[in-house]
Amino acid sequence: MSTRPSYHRLLINNFTLSNIKLKQIHKDTACEYFAHKTILCKKFNFFLKAFTGNFKEADESSIELHNDKPELFEFMLHYIYSDNYDKTAIDKLAAGDKSLRGLLAIGIYALADRCDIPKLYDPASKDLKMLLLDSASNQALISCVIRAVYQDFRLDTPIGRILIFVLLDEFINFAHTAGFRKMMLDLPILAADVAFYLHSKKQYSHLSEFTVVTCGSSCQANPAVDFVTLRSKGLIHQYCTCSKAVRAVPEF
């Protein structure tokens, strides 16, 4: 029988064995946790750098962390100690609200990204994937998740790749809606991730099905698109529903 749960309960927030205090501050709320440098550094690259580099935290007995939501920080701390991505705890926080449940998974991924905990990327991304697959008819949830991911994250992230996979392999009818096309115009990184996914699958002909340019008397590239990002990936065209390819990236 595994002893991990007992080990987890013994150590987390145990002031007797602790050698670092975490003061987590968000707006007017402050929480304190008794932690252990060795355990934090094992999974938490942020702390490894703080405790071993030329930073004041290396010799301090406490460290302040700001702006992260208390419930997400506590979830992350439990994950660091237990190696358990506790979906039940997230479900309780969401209290049956599907959109909030999706935003919590995205929030956990975002916190892992900010705190440099790569091992948390995969479970958070897969959690979001399963939530979406179980909610295929919930277009409000899908739209909410897309906007939350692509307003906050950079190009070609693990969570972005999983989201695009679900959209184009499982929800293709939604991906062909006018609403999704508008989102690609509003969120250039979304449009770029769609293009990269289709490019990686060698589905070049499908690129013409997605509107990422403005079509008038003559096709013109959408000025909101991140040309530098597209060019860095070797993609120099955008596609319009008129099926014409438009050179979107100026040659220098």
Short mmCIF file of C-alpha atoms in Angstrom, two decimals:
data_model
loop_
_atom_site.label_atom_id
_atom_site.label_comp_id
_atom_site.label_asym_id
_atom_site.label_seq_id
_atom_site.Cartn_x
_atom_site.Cartn_y
_atom_site.Cartn_z
CA MET A 1 0.00 0.00 0.00
CA SER A 2 1.32 3.44 -0.92
CA THR A 3 2.42 5.70 1.95
CA ARG A 4 2.28 8.88 -0.15
CA PRO A 5 -0.98 10.25 1.33
CA SER A 6 0.42 9.94 4.88
CA TYR A 7 3.71 11.53 3.80
CA HIS A 8 1.76 14.37 2.21
CA ARG A 9 -0.37 14.99 5.31
CA LEU A 10 2.69 14.82 7.57
CA LEU A 11 4.70 17.46 5.75
CA ILE A 12 2.39 20.03 4.21
CA ASN A 13 2.01 23.13 6.36
CA ASN A 14 3.94 21.49 9.22
CA PHE A 15 5.74 24.24 11.14
CA THR A 16 7.83 21.72 13.13
CA LEU A 17 9.69 20.47 10.06
CA SER A 18 9.43 23.62 7.94
CA ASN A 19 12.44 25.75 6.97
CA ILE A 20 10.61 28.37 4.85
CA LYS A 21 7.35 30.27 5.32
CA LEU A 22 5.33 31.20 2.23
CA LYS A 23 3.21 34.35 2.55
CA GLN A 24 0.70 34.28 -0.28
CA ILE A 25 -1.02 37.64 -0.79
CA HIS A 26 -3.93 38.37 -3.13
CA LYS A 27 -5.77 41.69 -2.89
CA ASP A 28 -6.85 41.92 0.76
CA THR A 29 -6.34 38.23 1.51
CA ALA A 30 -3.14 36.82 3.00
CA CYS A 31 -2.39 33.16 3.68
CA GLU A 32 0.68 31.61 5.27
CA TYR A 33 2.09 28.13 4.65
CA PHE A 34 4.95 26.35 6.36
CA ALA A 35 6.95 24.66 3.63
CA HIS A 36 10.23 22.89 2.91
CA LYS A 37 12.87 24.23 0.54
CA THR A 38 13.96 20.80 -0.70
CA ILE A 39 10.42 19.78 -1.68
CA LEU A 40 9.67 23.13 -3.30
CA CYS A 41 12.89 23.08 -5.32
CA LYS A 42 12.24 19.55 -6.57
CA LYS A 43 9.28 20.68 -8.68
CA PHE A 44 9.33 24.46 -8.47
CA ASN A 45 12.04 25.96 -10.72
CA PHE A 46 11.09 29.43 -9.49
CA PHE A 47 12.09 28.53 -5.93
CA LEU A 48 15.18 26.61 -7.03
CA LYS A 49 16.46 29.81 -8.63
CA ALA A 50 15.38 31.96 -5.68
CA PHE A 51 16.99 29.77 -3.02
CA THR A 52 20.23 29.00 -4.85
CA GLY A 53 20.89 32.23 -6.78
CA ASN A 54 22.05 35.67 -5.75
CA PHE A 55 18.65 36.72 -4.44
CA LYS A 56 17.68 37.89 -0.98
CA GLU A 57 15.28 34.91 -0.71
CA ALA A 58 18.26 32.55 -0.57
CA ASP A 59 18.90 33.51 3.06
CA GLU A 60 15.40 34.53 4.17
CA SER A 61 13.16 32.46 6.43
CA SER A 62 10.04 33.66 4.60
CA ILE A 63 9.08 34.72 1.10
CA GLU A 64 6.12 36.75 -0.16
CA LEU A 65 4.18 35.77 -3.28
CA HIS A 66 1.66 38.18 -4.76
CA ASN A 67 -1.39 38.22 -7.05
CA ASP A 68 -2.14 34.50 -7.42
CA LYS A 69 -5.62 33.42 -6.34
CA PRO A 70 -5.40 31.72 -2.91
CA GLU A 71 -7.41 28.65 -3.91
CA LEU A 72 -5.22 28.01 -6.96
CA PHE A 73 -1.99 28.56 -5.04
CA GLU A 74 -3.10 26.11 -2.35
CA PHE A 75 -4.06 23.57 -5.02
CA MET A 76 -0.61 23.93 -6.58
CA LEU A 77 1.09 23.54 -3.22
CA HIS A 78 -0.81 20.32 -2.53
CA TYR A 79 0.19 19.05 -5.98
CA ILE A 80 3.86 19.77 -5.26
CA TYR A 81 3.71 17.75 -2.05
CA SER A 82 1.47 14.88 -3.17
CA ASP A 83 2.01 14.51 -6.95
CA ASN A 84 -1.78 14.28 -7.10
CA TYR A 85 -3.81 16.47 -9.48
CA ASP A 86 -6.95 16.51 -7.34
CA LYS A 87 -9.90 16.97 -9.70
CA THR A 88 -12.34 16.56 -6.82
CA ALA A 89 -10.93 19.68 -5.17
CA ILE A 90 -11.36 21.65 -8.41
CA ASP A 91 -14.92 20.35 -8.83
CA LYS A 92 -15.75 21.63 -5.35
CA LEU A 93 -14.39 25.08 -6.19
CA ALA A 94 -16.47 25.19 -9.39
CA ALA A 95 -19.66 24.08 -7.59
CA GLY A 96 -21.21 22.74 -10.80
CA ASP A 97 -20.40 25.76 -12.98
CA LYS A 98 -18.86 24.28 -16.16
CA SER A 99 -17.39 27.55 -17.40
CA LEU A 100 -15.80 28.23 -14.01
CA ARG A 101 -14.50 24.64 -13.98
CA GLY A 102 -12.75 25.29 -17.29
CA LEU A 103 -11.36 28.62 -16.10
CA LEU A 104 -9.97 26.95 -12.97
CA ALA A 105 -8.07 24.40 -15.06
CA ILE A 106 -6.71 27.23 -17.21
CA GLY A 107 -5.83 29.19 -14.07
CA ILE A 108 -3.87 26.24 -12.69
CA TYR A 109 -1.96 25.96 -15.96
CA ALA A 110 -1.28 29.71 -15.95
CA LEU A 111 0.01 29.55 -12.38
CA ALA A 112 2.27 26.62 -13.27
CA ASP A 113 3.56 28.63 -16.23
CA ARG A 114 4.31 31.71 -14.11
CA CYS A 115 5.95 29.67 -11.36
CA ASP A 116 7.85 27.45 -13.80
CA ILE A 117 6.39 24.04 -12.85
CA PRO A 118 6.46 22.13 -16.17
CA LYS A 119 5.23 18.89 -14.57
CA LEU A 120 1.88 20.54 -13.90
CA TYR A 121 1.31 21.51 -17.55
CA ASP A 122 0.28 18.04 -18.69
CA PRO A 123 -2.34 17.20 -16.02
CA ALA A 124 -3.90 20.68 -16.25
CA SER A 125 -4.06 20.48 -20.07
CA LYS A 126 -5.54 16.98 -20.01
CA ASP A 127 -8.05 18.05 -17.37
CA LEU A 128 -9.26 20.81 -19.70
CA LYS A 129 -9.36 18.36 -22.62
CA MET A 130 -11.60 15.90 -20.74
CA LEU A 131 -13.88 18.73 -19.60
CA LEU A 132 -14.33 19.87 -23.21
CA LEU A 133 -14.91 16.35 -24.53
CA ASP A 134 -17.60 15.85 -21.91
CA SER A 135 -19.25 19.15 -22.92
CA ALA A 136 -19.30 18.90 -26.71
CA SER A 137 -22.68 20.61 -27.04
CA ASN A 138 -21.83 23.48 -24.69
CA GLN A 139 -20.72 26.17 -27.15
CA ALA A 140 -20.71 28.83 -24.43
CA LEU A 141 -18.12 26.81 -22.50
CA ILE A 142 -16.02 26.20 -25.62
CA SER A 143 -16.02 29.91 -26.49
CA CYS A 144 -15.21 30.88 -22.91
CA VAL A 145 -12.24 28.48 -22.82
CA ILE A 146 -10.87 29.61 -26.19
CA ARG A 147 -10.92 33.28 -25.22
CA ALA A 148 -9.40 32.60 -21.80
CA VAL A 149 -6.51 30.61 -23.29
CA TYR A 150 -5.73 32.91 -26.19
CA GLN A 151 -6.03 36.20 -24.33
CA ASP A 152 -3.43 35.10 -21.78
CA PHE A 153 -1.03 32.62 -23.37
CA ARG A 154 1.70 32.79 -25.96
CA LEU A 155 1.94 30.82 -29.18
CA ASP A 156 2.22 27.01 -29.31
CA THR A 157 1.78 26.10 -25.64
CA PRO A 158 0.89 22.59 -24.38
CA ILE A 159 -2.59 23.76 -23.39
CA GLY A 160 -3.03 25.54 -26.74
CA ARG A 161 -2.02 22.43 -28.69
CA ILE A 162 -4.52 20.28 -26.80
CA LEU A 163 -7.27 22.87 -27.26
CA ILE A 164 -6.68 23.10 -31.03
CA PHE A 165 -6.59 19.30 -31.29
CA VAL A 166 -9.98 19.05 -29.58
CA LEU A 167 -11.45 21.86 -31.70
CA LEU A 168 -10.30 20.57 -35.08
CA ASP A 169 -10.60 16.83 -34.45
CA GLU A 170 -13.69 16.67 -32.23
CA PHE A 171 -15.58 19.96 -32.69
CA ILE A 172 -14.98 20.66 -36.38
CA ASN A 173 -18.54 21.91 -36.89
CA PHE A 174 -17.96 24.58 -34.25
CA ALA A 175 -14.63 25.45 -35.88
CA HIS A 176 -16.48 26.21 -39.13
CA THR A 177 -18.90 28.67 -37.54
CA ALA A 178 -18.82 32.41 -38.11
CA GLY A 179 -18.29 32.84 -34.37
CA PHE A 180 -15.05 30.86 -34.47
CA ARG A 181 -13.84 32.78 -37.51
CA LYS A 182 -14.47 36.02 -35.62
CA MET A 183 -12.46 34.70 -32.69
CA MET A 184 -9.53 34.03 -35.02
CA LEU A 185 -9.70 37.63 -36.20
CA ASP A 186 -9.88 38.88 -32.61
CA LEU A 187 -7.17 36.51 -31.34
CA PRO A 188 -4.27 36.28 -33.83
CA ILE A 189 -2.41 33.68 -31.75
CA LEU A 190 -5.46 31.40 -32.06
CA ALA A 191 -5.36 31.78 -35.85
CA ALA A 192 -1.63 31.04 -35.87
CA ASP A 193 -2.09 27.92 -33.70
CA VAL A 194 -4.81 26.66 -36.06
CA ALA A 195 -2.47 27.18 -39.01
CA PHE A 196 0.42 25.43 -37.25
CA TYR A 197 -1.77 22.45 -36.35
CA LEU A 198 -3.04 22.02 -39.91
CA HIS A 199 0.47 22.54 -41.23
CA SER A 200 1.83 19.83 -38.91
CA LYS A 201 -0.87 17.43 -40.14
CA LYS A 202 -0.11 18.41 -43.76
CA GLN A 203 -3.75 19.46 -44.17
CA TYR A 204 -2.84 22.48 -46.26
CA SER A 205 -6.11 22.56 -48.20
CA HIS A 206 -8.09 23.06 -44.99
CA LEU A 207 -6.36 26.36 -44.34
CA SER A 208 -8.62 27.98 -46.93
CA GLU A 209 -11.67 27.10 -44.79
CA PHE A 210 -10.69 29.54 -42.06
CA THR A 211 -11.10 33.28 -42.47
CA VAL A 212 -8.03 35.06 -41.23
CA VAL A 213 -8.04 37.88 -43.77
CA THR A 214 -10.47 40.61 -44.71
CA CYS A 215 -12.19 39.95 -48.04
CA GLY A 216 -13.55 42.97 -49.86
CA SER A 217 -13.07 44.12 -53.43
CA SER A 218 -9.67 42.51 -53.04
CA CYS A 219 -8.32 40.27 -50.30
CA GLN A 220 -6.25 42.04 -47.67
CA ALA A 221 -4.39 40.61 -44.73
CA ASN A 222 -5.82 41.27 -41.29
CA PRO A 223 -3.49 43.91 -39.74
CA ALA A 224 -4.08 42.45 -36.26
CA VAL A 225 -2.26 39.25 -37.15
CA ASP A 226 1.14 38.78 -35.53
CA PHE A 227 3.33 38.71 -38.65
CA VAL A 228 6.55 38.26 -36.70
CA THR A 229 5.23 35.08 -35.10
CA LEU A 230 3.97 33.71 -38.40
CA ARG A 231 7.23 34.46 -40.12
CA SER A 232 9.23 32.81 -37.33
CA LYS A 233 7.37 29.57 -38.04
CA GLY A 234 7.91 29.79 -41.78
CA LEU A 235 4.28 30.61 -42.60
CA ILE A 236 4.06 33.49 -45.06
CA HIS A 237 0.44 33.25 -46.26
CA GLN A 238 -3.02 33.71 -44.84
CA TYR A 239 -6.14 32.30 -46.43
CA CYS A 240 -9.58 33.67 -47.14
CA THR A 241 -12.92 31.97 -47.85
CA CYS A 242 -12.55 33.04 -51.47
CA SER A 243 -9.76 30.41 -51.56
CA LYS A 244 -7.06 32.88 -52.55
CA ALA A 245 -3.77 32.83 -50.71
CA VAL A 246 -2.63 36.27 -49.63
CA ARG A 247 0.98 37.01 -48.75
CA ALA A 248 0.48 38.28 -45.22
CA VAL A 249 4.09 38.57 -44.17
CA PRO A 250 6.03 41.34 -45.89
CA GLU A 251 9.39 40.37 -47.26
CA PHE A 252 12.31 42.29 -45.78
#
